[in-house]
Amino acid sequence: MSENPDIRWKQRFQNFDRSYVLLRSALENG
């Protein structure tokens, strides 16, 4: 595991943030 866990956490957080924005926009449009 030479991968930095902090980078993995940041990528996971970015994916979550992106999906949250899509969900929020869908709710506002709906």
JSON list of C-alpha atoms in Angstrom, two decimals:
[
{"chain": "A", "resi": 1, "resn": "MET", "atom": "CA", "xyz": [0.00, 0.00, 0.00]},
{"chain": "A", "resi": 2, "resn": "SER", "atom": "CA", "xyz": [2.34, 2.73, -1.22]},
{"chain": "A", "resi": 3, "resn": "GLU", "atom": "CA", "xyz": [-0.73, 4.85, -1.90]},
{"chain": "A", "resi": 4, "resn": "ASN", "atom": "CA", "xyz": [-1.32, 7.78, 0.42]},
{"chain": "A", "resi": 5, "resn": "PRO", "atom": "CA", "xyz": [-4.57, 7.21, 2.39]},
{"chain": "A", "resi": 6, "resn": "ASP", "atom": "CA", "xyz": [-5.13, 10.98, 2.52]},
{"chain": "A", "resi": 7, "resn": "ILE", "atom": "CA", "xyz": [-5.30, 11.11, -1.29]},
{"chain": "A", "resi": 8, "resn": "ARG", "atom": "CA", "xyz": [-7.74, 8.20, -1.31]},
{"chain": "A", "resi": 9, "resn": "TRP", "atom": "CA", "xyz": [-9.90, 10.02, 1.23]},
{"chain": "A", "resi": 10, "resn": "LYS", "atom": "CA", "xyz": [-9.83, 13.20, -0.85]},
{"chain": "A", "resi": 11, "resn": "GLN", "atom": "CA", "xyz": [-10.86, 11.31, -4.00]},
{"chain": "A", "resi": 12, "resn": "ARG", "atom": "CA", "xyz": [-13.71, 9.63, -2.11]},
{"chain": "A", "resi": 13, "resn": "PHE", "atom": "CA", "xyz": [-14.81, 12.98, -0.72]},
{"chain": "A", "resi": 14, "resn": "GLN", "atom": "CA", "xyz": [-14.74, 14.56, -4.20]},
{"chain": "A", "resi": 15, "resn": "ASN", "atom": "CA", "xyz": [-16.87, 11.72, -5.59]},
{"chain": "A", "resi": 16, "resn": "PHE", "atom": "CA", "xyz": [-19.33, 12.14, -2.71]},
{"chain": "A", "resi": 17, "resn": "ASP", "atom": "CA", "xyz": [-19.44, 15.91, -3.18]},
{"chain": "A", "resi": 18, "resn": "ARG", "atom": "CA", "xyz": [-20.07, 15.54, -6.92]},
{"chain": "A", "resi": 19, "resn": "SER", "atom": "CA", "xyz": [-22.90, 13.04, -6.43]},
{"chain": "A", "resi": 20, "resn": "TYR", "atom": "CA", "xyz": [-24.38, 15.27, -3.69]},
{"chain": "A", "resi": 21, "resn": "VAL", "atom": "CA", "xyz": [-24.44, 18.26, -6.06]},
{"chain": "A", "resi": 22, "resn": "LEU", "atom": "CA", "xyz": [-26.12, 16.16, -8.77]},
{"chain": "A", "resi": 23, "resn": "LEU", "atom": "CA", "xyz": [-28.71, 14.90, -6.30]},
{"chain": "A", "resi": 24, "resn": "ARG", "atom": "CA", "xyz": [-29.40, 18.38, -4.97]},
{"chain": "A", "resi": 25, "resn": "SER", "atom": "CA", "xyz": [-29.81, 19.82, -8.47]},
{"chain": "A", "resi": 26, "resn": "ALA", "atom": "CA", "xyz": [-32.16, 16.96, -9.36]},
{"chain": "A", "resi": 27, "resn": "LEU", "atom": "CA", "xyz": [-34.29, 17.71, -6.31]},
{"chain": "A", "resi": 28, "resn": "GLU", "atom": "CA", "xyz": [-34.41, 21.42, -7.13]},
{"chain": "A", "resi": 29, "resn": "ASN", "atom": "CA", "xyz": [-35.36, 20.72, -10.76]},
{"chain": "A", "resi": 30, "resn": "GLY", "atom": "CA", "xyz": [-37.95, 18.15, -9.73]}
]
